[in-house]
Short mmCIF file of C-alpha atoms in Angstrom, two decimals:
data_model
loop_
_atom_site.label_atom_id
_atom_site.label_comp_id
_atom_site.label_asym_id
_atom_site.label_seq_id
_atom_site.Cartn_x
_atom_site.Cartn_y
_atom_site.Cartn_z
CA ASP A 53 125.45 38.80 61.92
CA SER A 54 124.62 42.42 62.82
CA GLY A 55 123.17 43.24 59.40
CA VAL A 56 125.75 45.99 58.86
CA THR A 57 128.11 45.35 55.97
CA GLN A 58 131.52 46.92 55.62
CA THR A 59 133.87 46.63 52.68
CA PRO A 60 136.66 45.97 52.20
CA LYS A 61 137.65 43.87 55.20
CA HIS A 62 141.31 44.66 54.77
CA LEU A 63 143.10 47.49 53.05
CA ILE A 64 146.83 47.94 52.65
CA THR A 65 148.11 51.16 51.18
CA ALA A 66 151.01 53.58 51.28
CA THR A 67 151.48 56.91 52.98
CA GLY A 68 150.04 59.84 51.07
CA GLN A 69 147.38 57.74 49.38
CA ARG A 70 143.60 58.05 49.58
CA VAL A 71 141.14 55.27 50.36
CA THR A 72 137.38 54.88 50.60
CA LEU A 73 135.66 52.66 53.11
CA ARG A 74 132.09 51.59 52.51
CA CYS A 75 129.25 50.77 54.85
CA SER A 76 125.72 49.48 54.29
CA PRO A 77 123.52 49.90 57.37
CA ARG A 78 120.89 47.50 58.62
CA SER A 79 117.67 47.58 56.67
CA GLY A 80 115.55 50.44 57.98
CA ASP A 81 118.28 52.18 59.96
CA LEU A 82 118.66 55.83 59.07
CA SER A 83 121.74 56.64 61.14
CA VAL A 84 125.29 55.64 60.37
CA TYR A 85 128.25 56.17 62.66
CA TRP A 86 131.97 55.84 61.96
CA TYR A 87 134.52 54.90 64.61
CA GLN A 88 138.26 54.46 64.63
CA GLN A 89 139.91 51.86 66.87
CA SER A 90 143.68 51.86 67.01
CA LEU A 91 145.60 48.90 68.43
CA ASP A 92 144.59 48.28 72.03
CA GLN A 93 142.64 51.51 72.07
CA GLY A 94 139.04 52.39 72.66
CA LEU A 95 136.48 53.48 70.12
CA GLN A 96 136.99 56.99 68.83
CA PHE A 97 133.81 58.47 67.40
CA LEU A 98 134.43 60.15 64.07
CA ILE A 99 131.13 61.22 62.57
CA GLN A 100 127.43 60.44 62.36
CA TYR A 101 125.02 60.78 59.46
CA TYR A 102 121.28 60.62 59.63
CA ASN A 103 119.21 60.20 56.49
CA GLY A 104 121.89 61.77 54.32
CA GLU A 105 122.85 64.67 56.53
CA GLU A 106 125.69 65.12 58.98
CA ARG A 107 124.31 64.95 62.51
CA ALA A 108 127.27 64.86 64.88
CA LYS A 109 131.01 65.22 64.55
CA GLY A 110 133.67 63.76 66.79
CA ASN A 111 137.43 63.63 66.55
CA ILE A 112 137.56 63.48 62.78
CA LEU A 113 140.63 64.86 61.06
CA GLU A 114 140.30 67.36 58.23
CA ARG A 115 141.93 64.79 55.95
CA PHE A 116 138.93 62.54 56.55
CA SER A 117 135.44 63.05 55.19
CA ALA A 118 132.27 61.06 54.95
CA GLN A 119 128.91 61.09 53.28
CA GLN A 120 125.67 59.17 53.29
CA PHE A 121 123.91 58.51 50.03
CA PRO A 122 120.17 58.41 49.22
CA ASP A 123 120.17 54.61 49.54
CA LEU A 124 121.57 55.19 53.07
CA HIS A 125 124.92 53.54 52.52
CA SER A 126 127.86 55.60 53.70
CA GLU A 127 131.46 56.10 52.67
CA LEU A 128 134.39 57.27 54.73
CA ASN A 129 137.16 58.88 52.72
CA LEU A 130 140.64 59.03 54.16
CA SER A 131 143.23 61.07 52.29
CA SER A 132 146.92 61.96 52.60
CA LEU A 133 147.26 58.85 54.70
CA GLU A 134 149.84 58.68 57.46
CA LEU A 135 151.28 55.72 59.34
CA GLY A 136 149.24 56.71 62.36
CA ASP A 137 146.01 56.24 60.44
CA SER A 138 146.51 52.49 60.55
CA ALA A 139 143.57 51.22 62.56
CA LEU A 140 140.33 49.31 62.52
CA TYR A 141 137.47 51.44 61.21
CA PHE A 142 134.00 50.46 62.30
CA CYS A 143 130.68 51.53 60.95
CA ALA A 144 127.56 51.21 63.06
CA SER A 145 123.92 51.88 62.37
CA SER A 146 120.94 52.56 64.57
CA THR A 147 117.32 53.51 64.39
CA GLU A 148 118.08 56.85 66.04
CA GLY A 149 116.05 59.68 64.66
CA SER A 150 113.60 57.38 62.94
CA GLY A 151 110.77 58.51 65.16
CA ARG A 152 111.20 55.71 67.65
CA ALA A 153 111.99 56.45 71.27
CA ARG A 154 115.49 57.74 71.93
CA THR A 155 115.98 54.87 74.31
CA LYS A 156 116.11 52.53 71.31
CA ASN A 157 119.41 53.94 70.02
CA ILE A 158 121.26 50.66 70.09
CA GLN A 159 124.20 50.63 67.72
CA TYR A 160 124.85 47.64 65.50
CA PHE A 161 128.43 47.37 64.35
CA GLY A 162 129.85 46.01 61.16
CA ALA A 163 132.85 43.70 61.16
CA GLY A 164 135.14 46.63 60.41
CA THR A 165 137.78 47.51 57.84
CA ARG A 166 141.36 47.00 58.91
CA LEU A 167 143.51 49.68 57.32
CA SER A 168 147.26 49.28 57.18
CA VAL A 169 149.30 52.24 55.99
CA LEU A 170 152.86 51.29 55.08
CA GLY B 158 139.68 64.64 76.27
CA GLN B 159 138.17 61.36 77.32
CA GLN B 160 135.01 62.03 79.25
CA VAL B 161 133.84 58.51 79.98
CA MET B 162 136.43 56.54 81.89
CA GLN B 163 136.46 52.88 82.73
CA ILE B 164 138.46 51.08 85.33
CA PRO B 165 140.32 48.88 85.35
CA GLN B 166 141.85 49.07 81.88
CA TYR B 167 142.90 45.42 82.09
CA GLN B 168 141.81 42.59 84.35
CA HIS B 169 143.09 39.02 84.54
CA VAL B 170 140.99 36.60 86.56
CA GLN B 171 141.06 32.90 87.23
CA GLU B 172 138.11 31.08 85.75
CA GLY B 173 135.35 31.01 88.33
CA GLU B 174 136.32 34.30 89.94
CA ASP B 175 134.09 37.34 89.80
CA PHE B 176 134.84 40.44 87.72
CA THR B 177 133.64 44.03 87.88
CA THR B 178 134.26 46.98 85.59
CA TYR B 179 133.30 50.53 86.49
CA CYS B 180 132.28 53.32 84.17
CA ASN B 181 132.43 56.98 85.21
CA SER B 182 131.24 60.02 83.30
CA SER B 183 132.11 63.64 84.00
CA THR B 184 128.57 64.65 83.11
CA THR B 185 125.09 63.26 83.56
CA LEU B 186 124.04 60.61 81.05
CA SER B 187 120.53 60.18 79.73
CA ASN B 188 121.16 56.45 79.41
CA ILE B 189 124.02 53.98 79.43
CA GLN B 190 124.72 51.04 77.17
CA TRP B 191 127.19 48.19 77.50
CA TYR B 192 128.94 46.47 74.63
CA LYS B 193 131.25 43.48 74.42
CA GLN B 194 133.99 43.09 71.86
CA ARG B 195 135.52 39.65 71.54
CA PRO B 196 139.16 39.47 70.43
CA GLY B 197 139.25 40.10 66.70
CA GLY B 198 135.56 40.95 66.65
CA HIS B 199 133.32 43.97 66.66
CA PRO B 200 131.39 45.53 69.55
CA VAL B 201 128.10 43.82 70.27
CA PHE B 202 125.32 45.42 72.26
CA LEU B 203 124.61 43.80 75.63
CA ILE B 204 122.13 46.01 77.45
CA GLN B 205 120.79 49.52 77.99
CA LEU B 206 119.93 51.19 81.30
CA VAL B 207 117.80 54.29 81.42
CA LYS B 208 116.54 54.92 84.94
CA SER B 209 118.49 56.24 87.89
CA GLY B 210 119.55 53.35 90.13
CA GLU B 211 118.41 50.76 87.60
CA VAL B 212 119.74 47.22 87.94
CA LYS B 213 119.42 44.59 85.22
CA LYS B 214 120.62 41.02 85.10
CA GLN B 215 121.52 38.75 82.22
CA LYS B 216 122.38 35.31 83.58
CA ARG B 217 125.77 35.84 85.31
CA LEU B 218 126.00 39.51 84.31
CA THR B 219 124.62 42.29 86.51
CA PHE B 220 124.45 45.87 85.23
CA GLN B 221 123.85 48.90 87.41
CA PHE B 222 123.21 52.57 86.64
CA GLY B 223 124.14 55.03 89.37
CA GLU B 224 121.65 57.19 91.21
CA ALA B 225 123.20 60.36 89.78
CA LYS B 226 123.32 58.79 86.29
CA LYS B 227 127.04 59.49 86.06
CA ASN B 228 128.37 56.02 86.67
CA SER B 229 127.64 52.42 85.92
CA SER B 230 129.05 49.00 86.62
CA LEU B 231 129.09 45.55 85.09
CA HIS B 232 129.63 42.58 87.36
CA ILE B 233 130.22 39.06 86.10
CA THR B 234 129.80 36.22 88.57
CA ALA B 235 131.91 33.09 88.21
CA THR B 236 133.70 34.06 85.01
CA GLN B 237 134.05 31.59 82.16
CA THR B 238 136.50 31.57 79.26
CA THR B 239 133.67 32.70 77.00
CA ASP B 240 133.59 35.99 78.93
CA VAL B 241 136.95 37.00 77.45
CA GLY B 242 136.86 40.30 75.60
CA THR B 243 136.75 44.03 76.04
CA TYR B 244 133.71 45.54 77.72
CA PHE B 245 132.74 49.08 76.80
CA CYS B 246 130.20 51.31 78.42
CA ALA B 247 128.66 54.03 76.27
CA GLY B 248 126.31 56.83 77.16
CA PHE B 249 124.30 59.60 75.67
CA LYS B 250 124.94 62.91 77.32
CA THR B 251 121.84 65.00 77.78
CA GLY B 252 121.24 66.95 74.59
CA ALA B 253 123.91 65.12 72.58
CA ASN B 254 123.23 63.07 69.47
CA ASN B 255 126.09 60.61 69.69
CA LEU B 256 127.19 57.92 72.09
CA PHE B 257 130.31 58.55 74.15
CA PHE B 258 132.19 55.31 74.53
CA GLY B 259 134.20 54.50 77.60
CA THR B 260 137.85 53.54 77.42
CA GLY B 261 137.01 49.86 77.80
CA THR B 262 138.11 47.07 80.15
CA ARG B 263 139.88 44.11 78.64
CA LEU B 264 139.07 40.90 80.51
CA THR B 265 141.29 37.84 80.34
CA VAL B 266 140.06 34.65 81.94
CA ILE B 267 142.71 32.10 82.86
CA PRO B 268 141.42 28.52 82.64
#
């Protein structure tokens, strides 16, 4: 158990809809990362938040947005869903930026949310 | 485009054979990490290398960071069925805040 919790585990929805994925980081971790993994594909970095603020942005579509709340949990919002958005969405957390050495930026992944857009 | 490439993309080996995956970055990395994702699972951290030319071992796994800090390798000696999964390298580029994950190598071990 990585200590990172993602809900829901599975999500089935229709094209054009909007969904929210939730992530609770490990206790004490300030950074949250979101990744998308399509079938047989690598990990595509979407966005990172640190202590409530956006820190780095990857290949995140304009239809997607995220935020990190004061209790450090994060939500990834996906709107106007398309068939191609079907994928596994992972959240990861790390101690990055907490004042510890940069070399301690190990990422701990949640079990993921499998999104199916029909 | 993809800036951290791994080869091979897929590898099938007979149980007991050795396996190596290579990770190459177009730019210098401040450090490199390796993760393993079992089928149906999530990536799990294996190890981190920081120094140029660093070599670390974990039982049958040997990890190496290149002298120029642009490439890395993972070698597994005498593979077992428990080694099945996808191995990802990931590195921080100097000055960047996020990890760049490699394309991954999916290992299949035939009993």
